[in-house]
mmCIF file of C-alpha atoms in Angstrom:
data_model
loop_
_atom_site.group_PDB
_atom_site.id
_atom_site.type_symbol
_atom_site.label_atom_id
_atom_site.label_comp_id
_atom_site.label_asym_id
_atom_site.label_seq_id
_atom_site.Cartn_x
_atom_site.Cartn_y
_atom_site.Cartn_z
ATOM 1 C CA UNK V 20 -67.446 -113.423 -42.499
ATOM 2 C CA UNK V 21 -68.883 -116.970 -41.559
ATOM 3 C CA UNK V 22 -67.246 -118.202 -44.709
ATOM 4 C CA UNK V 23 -63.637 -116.348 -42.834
ATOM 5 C CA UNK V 24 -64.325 -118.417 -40.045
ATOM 6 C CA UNK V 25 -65.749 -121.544 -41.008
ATOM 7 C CA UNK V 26 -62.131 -121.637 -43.142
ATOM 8 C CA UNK V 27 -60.140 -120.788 -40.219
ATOM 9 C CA UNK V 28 -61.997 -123.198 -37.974
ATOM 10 C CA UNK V 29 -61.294 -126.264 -40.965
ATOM 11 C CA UNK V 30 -58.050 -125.045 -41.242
ATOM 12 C CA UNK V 31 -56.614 -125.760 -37.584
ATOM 13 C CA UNK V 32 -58.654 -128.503 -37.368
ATOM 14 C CA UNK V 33 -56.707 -130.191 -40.160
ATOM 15 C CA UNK V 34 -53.291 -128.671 -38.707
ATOM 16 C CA UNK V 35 -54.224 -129.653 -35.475
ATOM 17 C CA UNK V 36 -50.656 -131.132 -33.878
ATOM 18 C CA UNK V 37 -48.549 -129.112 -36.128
ATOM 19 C CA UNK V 38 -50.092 -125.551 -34.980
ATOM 20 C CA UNK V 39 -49.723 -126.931 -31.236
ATOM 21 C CA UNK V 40 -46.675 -128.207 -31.737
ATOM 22 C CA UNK V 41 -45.234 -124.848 -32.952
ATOM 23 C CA UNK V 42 -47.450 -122.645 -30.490
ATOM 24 C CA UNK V 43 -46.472 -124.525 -27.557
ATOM 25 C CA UNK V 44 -42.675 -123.261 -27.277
ATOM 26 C CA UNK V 45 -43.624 -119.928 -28.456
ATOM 27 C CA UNK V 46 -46.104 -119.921 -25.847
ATOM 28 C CA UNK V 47 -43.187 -121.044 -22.835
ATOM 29 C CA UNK V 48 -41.597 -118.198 -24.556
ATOM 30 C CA UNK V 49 -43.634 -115.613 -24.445
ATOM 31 C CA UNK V 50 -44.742 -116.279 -20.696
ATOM 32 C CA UNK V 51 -41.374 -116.676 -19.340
ATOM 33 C CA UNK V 52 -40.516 -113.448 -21.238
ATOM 34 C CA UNK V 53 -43.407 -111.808 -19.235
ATOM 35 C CA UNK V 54 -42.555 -112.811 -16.009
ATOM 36 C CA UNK V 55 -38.741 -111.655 -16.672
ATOM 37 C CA UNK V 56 -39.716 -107.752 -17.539
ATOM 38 C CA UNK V 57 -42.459 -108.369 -14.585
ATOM 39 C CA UNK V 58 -45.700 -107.742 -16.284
ATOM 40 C CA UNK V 59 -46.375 -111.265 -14.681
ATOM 41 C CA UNK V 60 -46.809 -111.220 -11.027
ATOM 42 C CA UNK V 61 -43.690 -113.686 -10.604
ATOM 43 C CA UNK V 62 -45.991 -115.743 -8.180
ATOM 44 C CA UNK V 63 -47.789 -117.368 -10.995
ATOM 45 C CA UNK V 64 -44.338 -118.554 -12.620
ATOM 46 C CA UNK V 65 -43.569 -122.302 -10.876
ATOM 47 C CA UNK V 66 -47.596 -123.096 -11.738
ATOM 48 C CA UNK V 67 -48.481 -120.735 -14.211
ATOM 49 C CA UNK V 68 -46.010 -122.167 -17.010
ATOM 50 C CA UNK V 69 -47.535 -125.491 -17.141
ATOM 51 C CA UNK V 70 -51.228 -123.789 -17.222
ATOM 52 C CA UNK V 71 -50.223 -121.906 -20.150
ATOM 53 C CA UNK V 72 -49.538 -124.684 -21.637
ATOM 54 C CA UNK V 73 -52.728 -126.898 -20.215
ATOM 55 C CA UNK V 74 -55.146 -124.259 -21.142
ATOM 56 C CA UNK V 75 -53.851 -123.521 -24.789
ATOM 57 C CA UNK V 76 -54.355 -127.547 -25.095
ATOM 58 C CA UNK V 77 -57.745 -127.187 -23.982
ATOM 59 C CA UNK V 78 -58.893 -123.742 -25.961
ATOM 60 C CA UNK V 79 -57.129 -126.078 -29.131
ATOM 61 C CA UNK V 80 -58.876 -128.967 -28.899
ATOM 62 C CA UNK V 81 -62.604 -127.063 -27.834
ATOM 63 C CA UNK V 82 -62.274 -125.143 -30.885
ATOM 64 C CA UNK V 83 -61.494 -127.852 -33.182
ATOM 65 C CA UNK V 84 -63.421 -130.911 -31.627
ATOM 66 C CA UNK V 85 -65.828 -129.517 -28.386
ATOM 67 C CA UNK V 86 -66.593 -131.589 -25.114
ATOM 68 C CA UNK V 87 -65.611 -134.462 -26.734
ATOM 69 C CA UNK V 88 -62.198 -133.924 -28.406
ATOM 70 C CA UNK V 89 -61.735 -132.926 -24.540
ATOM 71 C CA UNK V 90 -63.665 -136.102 -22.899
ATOM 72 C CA UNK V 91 -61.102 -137.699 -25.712
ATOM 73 C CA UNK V 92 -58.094 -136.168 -24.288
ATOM 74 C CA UNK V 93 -58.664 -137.326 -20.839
ATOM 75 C CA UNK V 94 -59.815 -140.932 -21.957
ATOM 76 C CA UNK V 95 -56.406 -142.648 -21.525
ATOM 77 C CA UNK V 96 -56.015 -141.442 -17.698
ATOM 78 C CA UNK V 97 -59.503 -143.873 -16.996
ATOM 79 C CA UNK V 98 -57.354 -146.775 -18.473
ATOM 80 C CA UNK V 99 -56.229 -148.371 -15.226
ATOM 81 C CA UNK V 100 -56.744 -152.536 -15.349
ATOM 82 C CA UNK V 101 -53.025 -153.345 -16.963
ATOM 83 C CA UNK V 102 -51.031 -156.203 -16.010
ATOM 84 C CA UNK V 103 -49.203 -155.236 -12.686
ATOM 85 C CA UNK V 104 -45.819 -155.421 -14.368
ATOM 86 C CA UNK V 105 -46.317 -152.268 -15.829
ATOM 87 C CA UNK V 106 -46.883 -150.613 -12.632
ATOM 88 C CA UNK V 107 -43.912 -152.379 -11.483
ATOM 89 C CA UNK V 108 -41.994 -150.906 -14.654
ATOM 90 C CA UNK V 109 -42.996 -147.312 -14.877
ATOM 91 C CA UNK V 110 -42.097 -146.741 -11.170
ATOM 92 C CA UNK V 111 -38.343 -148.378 -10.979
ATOM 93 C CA UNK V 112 -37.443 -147.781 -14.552
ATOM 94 C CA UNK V 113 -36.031 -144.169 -14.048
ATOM 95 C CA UNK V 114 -34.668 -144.959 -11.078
ATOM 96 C CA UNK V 115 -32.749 -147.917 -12.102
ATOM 97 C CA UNK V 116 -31.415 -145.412 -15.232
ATOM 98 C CA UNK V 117 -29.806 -143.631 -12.229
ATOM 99 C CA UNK V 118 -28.432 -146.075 -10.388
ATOM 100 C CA UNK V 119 -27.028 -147.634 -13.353
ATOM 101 C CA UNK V 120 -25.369 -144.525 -14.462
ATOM 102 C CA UNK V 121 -24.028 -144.060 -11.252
ATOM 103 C CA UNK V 122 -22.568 -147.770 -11.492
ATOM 104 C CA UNK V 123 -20.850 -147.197 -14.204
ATOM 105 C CA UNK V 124 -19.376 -143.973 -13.508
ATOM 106 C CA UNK V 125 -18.310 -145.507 -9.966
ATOM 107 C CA UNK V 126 -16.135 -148.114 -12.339
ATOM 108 C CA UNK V 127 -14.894 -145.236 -14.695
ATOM 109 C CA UNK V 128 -13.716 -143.307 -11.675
ATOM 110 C CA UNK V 129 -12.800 -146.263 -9.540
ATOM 111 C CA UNK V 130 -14.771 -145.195 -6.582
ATOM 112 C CA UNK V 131 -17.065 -147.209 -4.203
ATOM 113 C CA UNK V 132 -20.733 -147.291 -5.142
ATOM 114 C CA UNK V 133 -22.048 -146.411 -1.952
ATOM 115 C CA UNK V 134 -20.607 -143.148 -1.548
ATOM 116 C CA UNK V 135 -22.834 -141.527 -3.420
ATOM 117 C CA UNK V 136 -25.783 -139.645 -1.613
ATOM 118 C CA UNK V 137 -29.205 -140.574 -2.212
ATOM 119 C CA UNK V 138 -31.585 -137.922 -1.139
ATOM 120 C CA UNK V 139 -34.328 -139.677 -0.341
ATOM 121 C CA UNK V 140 -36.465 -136.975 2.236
ATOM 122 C CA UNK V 141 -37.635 -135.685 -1.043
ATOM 123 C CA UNK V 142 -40.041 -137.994 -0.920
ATOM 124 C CA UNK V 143 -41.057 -136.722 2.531
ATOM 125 C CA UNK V 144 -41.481 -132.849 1.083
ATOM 126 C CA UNK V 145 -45.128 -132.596 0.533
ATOM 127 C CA UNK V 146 -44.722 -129.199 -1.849
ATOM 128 C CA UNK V 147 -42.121 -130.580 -3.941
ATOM 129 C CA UNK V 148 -44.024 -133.879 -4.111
ATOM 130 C CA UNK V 149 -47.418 -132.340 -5.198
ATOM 131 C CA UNK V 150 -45.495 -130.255 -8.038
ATOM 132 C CA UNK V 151 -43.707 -133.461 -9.407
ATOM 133 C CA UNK V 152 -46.622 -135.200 -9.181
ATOM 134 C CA UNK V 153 -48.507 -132.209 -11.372
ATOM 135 C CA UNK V 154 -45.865 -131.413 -13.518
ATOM 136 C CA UNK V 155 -45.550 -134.707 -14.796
ATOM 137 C CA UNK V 156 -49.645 -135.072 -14.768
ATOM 138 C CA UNK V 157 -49.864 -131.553 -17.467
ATOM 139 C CA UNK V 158 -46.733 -133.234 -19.350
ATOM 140 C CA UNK V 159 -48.714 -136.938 -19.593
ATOM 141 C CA UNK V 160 -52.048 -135.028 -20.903
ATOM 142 C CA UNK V 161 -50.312 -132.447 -22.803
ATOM 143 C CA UNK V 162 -47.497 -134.617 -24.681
ATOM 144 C CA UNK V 163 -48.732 -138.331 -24.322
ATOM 145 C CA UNK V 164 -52.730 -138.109 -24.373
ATOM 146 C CA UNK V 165 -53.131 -135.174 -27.259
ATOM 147 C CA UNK V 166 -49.486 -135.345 -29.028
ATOM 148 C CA UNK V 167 -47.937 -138.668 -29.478
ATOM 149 C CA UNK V 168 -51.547 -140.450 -29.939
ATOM 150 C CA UNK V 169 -51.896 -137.800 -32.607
ATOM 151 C CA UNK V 170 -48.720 -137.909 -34.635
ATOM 152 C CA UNK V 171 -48.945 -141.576 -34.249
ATOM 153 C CA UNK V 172 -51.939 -141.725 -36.243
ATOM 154 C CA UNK V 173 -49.864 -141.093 -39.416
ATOM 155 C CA UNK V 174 -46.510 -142.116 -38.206
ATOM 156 C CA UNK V 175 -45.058 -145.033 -36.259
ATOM 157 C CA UNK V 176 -44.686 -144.093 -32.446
ATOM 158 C CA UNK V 177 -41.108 -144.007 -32.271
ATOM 159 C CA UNK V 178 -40.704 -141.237 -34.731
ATOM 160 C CA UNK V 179 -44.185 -139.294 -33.509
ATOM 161 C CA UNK V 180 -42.202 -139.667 -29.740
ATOM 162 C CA UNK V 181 -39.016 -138.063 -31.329
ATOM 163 C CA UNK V 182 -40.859 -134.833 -32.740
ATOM 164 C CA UNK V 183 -42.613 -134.872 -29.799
ATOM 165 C CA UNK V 184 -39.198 -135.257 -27.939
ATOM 166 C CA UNK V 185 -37.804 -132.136 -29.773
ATOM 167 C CA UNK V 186 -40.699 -130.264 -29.073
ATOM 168 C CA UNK V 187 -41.206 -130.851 -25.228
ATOM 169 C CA UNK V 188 -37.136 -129.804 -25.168
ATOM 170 C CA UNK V 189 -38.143 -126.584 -26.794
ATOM 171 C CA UNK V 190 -40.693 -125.763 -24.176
ATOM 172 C CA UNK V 191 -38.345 -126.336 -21.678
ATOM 173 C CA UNK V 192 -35.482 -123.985 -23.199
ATOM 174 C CA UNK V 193 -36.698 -120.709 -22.190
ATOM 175 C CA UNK V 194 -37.293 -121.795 -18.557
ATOM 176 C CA UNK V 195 -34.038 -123.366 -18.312
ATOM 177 C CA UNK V 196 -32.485 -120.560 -19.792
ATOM 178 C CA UNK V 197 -34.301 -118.383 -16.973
ATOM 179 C CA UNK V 198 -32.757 -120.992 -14.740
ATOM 180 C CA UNK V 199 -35.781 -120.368 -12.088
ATOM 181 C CA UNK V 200 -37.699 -123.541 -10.894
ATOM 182 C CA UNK V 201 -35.826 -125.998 -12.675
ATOM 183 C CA UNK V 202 -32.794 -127.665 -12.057
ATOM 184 C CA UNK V 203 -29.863 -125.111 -12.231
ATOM 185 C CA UNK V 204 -27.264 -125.399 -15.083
ATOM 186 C CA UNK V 205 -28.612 -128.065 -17.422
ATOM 187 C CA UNK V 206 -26.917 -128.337 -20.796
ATOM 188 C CA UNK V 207 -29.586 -127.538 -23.937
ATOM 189 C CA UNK V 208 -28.491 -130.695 -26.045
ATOM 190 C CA UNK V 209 -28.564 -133.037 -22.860
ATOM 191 C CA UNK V 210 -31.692 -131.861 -22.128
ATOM 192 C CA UNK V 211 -32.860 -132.357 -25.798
ATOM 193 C CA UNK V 212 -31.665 -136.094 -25.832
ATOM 194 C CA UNK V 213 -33.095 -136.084 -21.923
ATOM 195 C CA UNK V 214 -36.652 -135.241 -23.859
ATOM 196 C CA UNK V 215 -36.445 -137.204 -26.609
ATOM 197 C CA UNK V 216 -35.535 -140.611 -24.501
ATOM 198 C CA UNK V 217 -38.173 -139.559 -22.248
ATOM 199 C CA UNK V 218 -41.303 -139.138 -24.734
ATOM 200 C CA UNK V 219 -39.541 -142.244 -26.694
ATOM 201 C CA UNK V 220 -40.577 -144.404 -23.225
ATOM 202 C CA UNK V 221 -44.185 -142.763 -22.610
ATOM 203 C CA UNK V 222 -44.530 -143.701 -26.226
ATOM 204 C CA UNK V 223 -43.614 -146.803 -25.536
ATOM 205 C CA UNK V 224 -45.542 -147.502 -22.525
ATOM 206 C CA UNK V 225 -48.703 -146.026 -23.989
ATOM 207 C CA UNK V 226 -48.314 -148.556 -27.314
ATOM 208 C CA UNK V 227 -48.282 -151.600 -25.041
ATOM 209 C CA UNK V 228 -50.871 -150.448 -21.963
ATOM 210 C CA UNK V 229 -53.145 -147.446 -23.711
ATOM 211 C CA UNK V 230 -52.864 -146.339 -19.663
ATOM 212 C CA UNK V 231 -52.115 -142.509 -18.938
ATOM 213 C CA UNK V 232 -51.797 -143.778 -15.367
ATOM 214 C CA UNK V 233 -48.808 -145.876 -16.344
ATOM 215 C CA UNK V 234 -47.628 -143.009 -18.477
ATOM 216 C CA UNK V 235 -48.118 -140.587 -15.527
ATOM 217 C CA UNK V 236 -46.255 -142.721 -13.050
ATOM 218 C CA UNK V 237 -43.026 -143.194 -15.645
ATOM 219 C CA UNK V 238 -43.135 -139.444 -15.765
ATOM 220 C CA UNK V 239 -43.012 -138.271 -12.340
ATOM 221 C CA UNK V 240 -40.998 -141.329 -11.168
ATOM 222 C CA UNK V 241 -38.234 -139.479 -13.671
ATOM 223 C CA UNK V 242 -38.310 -136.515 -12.214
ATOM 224 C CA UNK V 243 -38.549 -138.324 -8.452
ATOM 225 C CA UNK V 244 -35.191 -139.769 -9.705
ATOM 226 C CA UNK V 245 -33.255 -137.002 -10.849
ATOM 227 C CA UNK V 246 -34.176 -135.533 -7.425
ATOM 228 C CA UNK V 247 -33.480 -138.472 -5.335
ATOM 229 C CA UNK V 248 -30.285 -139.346 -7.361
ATOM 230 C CA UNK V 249 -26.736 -137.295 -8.018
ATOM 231 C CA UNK V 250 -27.168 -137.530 -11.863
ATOM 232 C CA UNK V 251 -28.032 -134.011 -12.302
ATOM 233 C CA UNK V 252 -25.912 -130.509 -13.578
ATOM 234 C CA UNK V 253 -25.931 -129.480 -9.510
ATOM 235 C CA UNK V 254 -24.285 -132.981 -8.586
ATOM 236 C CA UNK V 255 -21.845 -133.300 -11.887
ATOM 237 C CA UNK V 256 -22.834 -132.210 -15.601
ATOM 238 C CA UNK V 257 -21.176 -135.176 -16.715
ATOM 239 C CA UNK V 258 -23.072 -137.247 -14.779
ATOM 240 C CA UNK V 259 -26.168 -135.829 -16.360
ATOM 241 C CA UNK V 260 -24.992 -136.251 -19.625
ATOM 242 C CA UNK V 261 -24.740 -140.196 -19.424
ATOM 243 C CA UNK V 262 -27.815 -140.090 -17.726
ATOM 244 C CA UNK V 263 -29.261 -138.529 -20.241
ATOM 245 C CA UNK V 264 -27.838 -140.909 -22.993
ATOM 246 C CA UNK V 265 -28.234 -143.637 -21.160
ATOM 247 C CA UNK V 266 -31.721 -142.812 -20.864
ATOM 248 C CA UNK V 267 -32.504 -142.330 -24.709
ATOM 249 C CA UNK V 268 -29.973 -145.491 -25.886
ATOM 250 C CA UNK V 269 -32.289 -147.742 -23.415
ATOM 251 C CA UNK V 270 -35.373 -146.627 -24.781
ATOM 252 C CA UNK V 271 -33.659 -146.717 -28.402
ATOM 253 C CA UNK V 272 -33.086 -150.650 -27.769
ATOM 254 C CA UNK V 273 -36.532 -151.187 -26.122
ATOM 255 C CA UNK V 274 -38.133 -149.593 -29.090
ATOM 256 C CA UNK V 275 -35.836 -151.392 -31.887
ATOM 257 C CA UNK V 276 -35.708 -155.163 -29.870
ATOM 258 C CA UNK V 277 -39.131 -155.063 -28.192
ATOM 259 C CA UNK V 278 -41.848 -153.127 -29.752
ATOM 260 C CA UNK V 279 -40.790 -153.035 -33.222
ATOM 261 C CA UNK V 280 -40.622 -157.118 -32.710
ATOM 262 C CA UNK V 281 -44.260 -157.208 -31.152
ATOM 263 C CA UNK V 282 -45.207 -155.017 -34.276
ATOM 264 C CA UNK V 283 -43.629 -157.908 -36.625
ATOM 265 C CA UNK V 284 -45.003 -160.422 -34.871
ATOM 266 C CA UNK V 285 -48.573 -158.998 -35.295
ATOM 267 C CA UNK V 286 -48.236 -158.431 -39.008
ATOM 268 C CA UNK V 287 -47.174 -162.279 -39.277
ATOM 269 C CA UNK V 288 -50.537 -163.410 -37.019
ATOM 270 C CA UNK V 289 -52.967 -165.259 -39.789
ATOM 271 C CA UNK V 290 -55.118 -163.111 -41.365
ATOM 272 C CA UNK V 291 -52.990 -160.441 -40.770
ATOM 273 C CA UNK V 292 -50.025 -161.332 -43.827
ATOM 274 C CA UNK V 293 -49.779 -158.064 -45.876
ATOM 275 C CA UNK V 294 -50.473 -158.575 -49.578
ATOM 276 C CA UNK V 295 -48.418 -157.576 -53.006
#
């Protein structure tokens, strides 16, 4: 029997990610599932989804590594001295996504700009602000601090961001197919490319800073904009669709031109030349 579990315990520890990675969606799953035939009291259902998924992080990563796989998992939100650029970034990059999308679609449709309405009282709705704020908090832990820095360990970031991309989509299906607490109507393959240009970014704002501060202010600053901005299913699915794209092809070209450029540059540093 301790043989059993001494196995078992080796077992997810080596299998760590992957056995997350698949339990996490199954987990969305199985909880929206609940709440649907009611043996969920439906007033645990806006918080209780991203528990589910906070607390089967932390029974994972107890089991497999104790206090300090967890002290580990928290480590990156401590990281706060960065340049000030990045602070700068992370808060007006989703934003200017938006506004850009709506740009262009204002030339497409040959309409003025200004006309469209920017909501921004959201800002002023202390609820709504405390669950953007929290969401995007569980998502930076959850997806950033445990999953990405994981993968990444035996992949470059940019593909560990993409599985992680595909994942964080698959969480989200069942609750957007429940179409409760989540914006109404939203496309599955938009919001797949959504998710994978959005985990592409914290990746790439976690490679350059280490900061889950930065990280957690991209995040919720995203979901801020979608709010604030007419780029979503409820405004025009179309609209969400190039913001979506535009989204993902922007953090395409800041991986491929920026950080994979940086990563060059470091390989050619002396000392660093790779030998045959």
């Amino acid at each position: 029997m301790v043989r059993n579990t001494k196995n078992l315990h080796n077992f997810i520890k080596a299998h760590e990610i992957w056995i997350f990675l698949i339990c996490a969606p199954i987990s969305s799953a199985i909880f929206v599932y609940g709440i649907q035939l009611h043996l969920i009291p439906g007033r645990l259902y806006m918080q209780g989804r991203f528990f589910v998924l906070f607390f089967l992080l932390m029974a994972l990563v107890w089991f497999t590594k104790g206090n300090r796989g967890l002290k580990d998992l928290f480590s990156p939100m401590f990281i706060w001295k960065v340049p000030l650029k990045w602070y700068i970034f992370t808060f007006f990059f989703a934003s200017l996504i938006a506004c850009l999308t709506l740009y262009l679609k204002a030339l497409y449709l040959d309409i003025d700009f200004a006309n469209f309405t920017v909501k921004y009282g959201a800002f002023g709705n202390l609820k709504l602000a405390f669950n953007v704020i929290f969401f995007a908090l569980v998502s930076e832990v959850v997806w950033v601090s445990f999953a990405v820095r994981q993968l990444s360990k035996s992949m470059n970031p940019f593909f560990a961001s993409q599985i992680v991309g595909v994942t964080w989509a698959l969480w989200w299906i069942p609750i957007v197919m429940f179409n409760v607490g989540v914006i109404e109507n939203i496309p599955i393959i938009a919001l797949i490319i959504n998710m994978m240009g959005a985990a592409g970014m914290c990746a790439f704002v976690y490679e350059y800073t280490k900061s889950g501060i930065c990280v957690w202010i991209l995040q919720f600053m995203l979901n801020f904009s979608c709010i604030i901005f007419p780029v979503t299913p409820s405004a025009d699915v179309r609209t969400y669709w190039a913001f979506s794209i535009i989204y993902f092809l922007v953090m395409l070209g800041l991986m491929y031109f920026v950080l994979r450029s940086n990563t060059t540059q470091k390989l050619k540093l002396p000392g660093n030349e790779i030998s045959n």
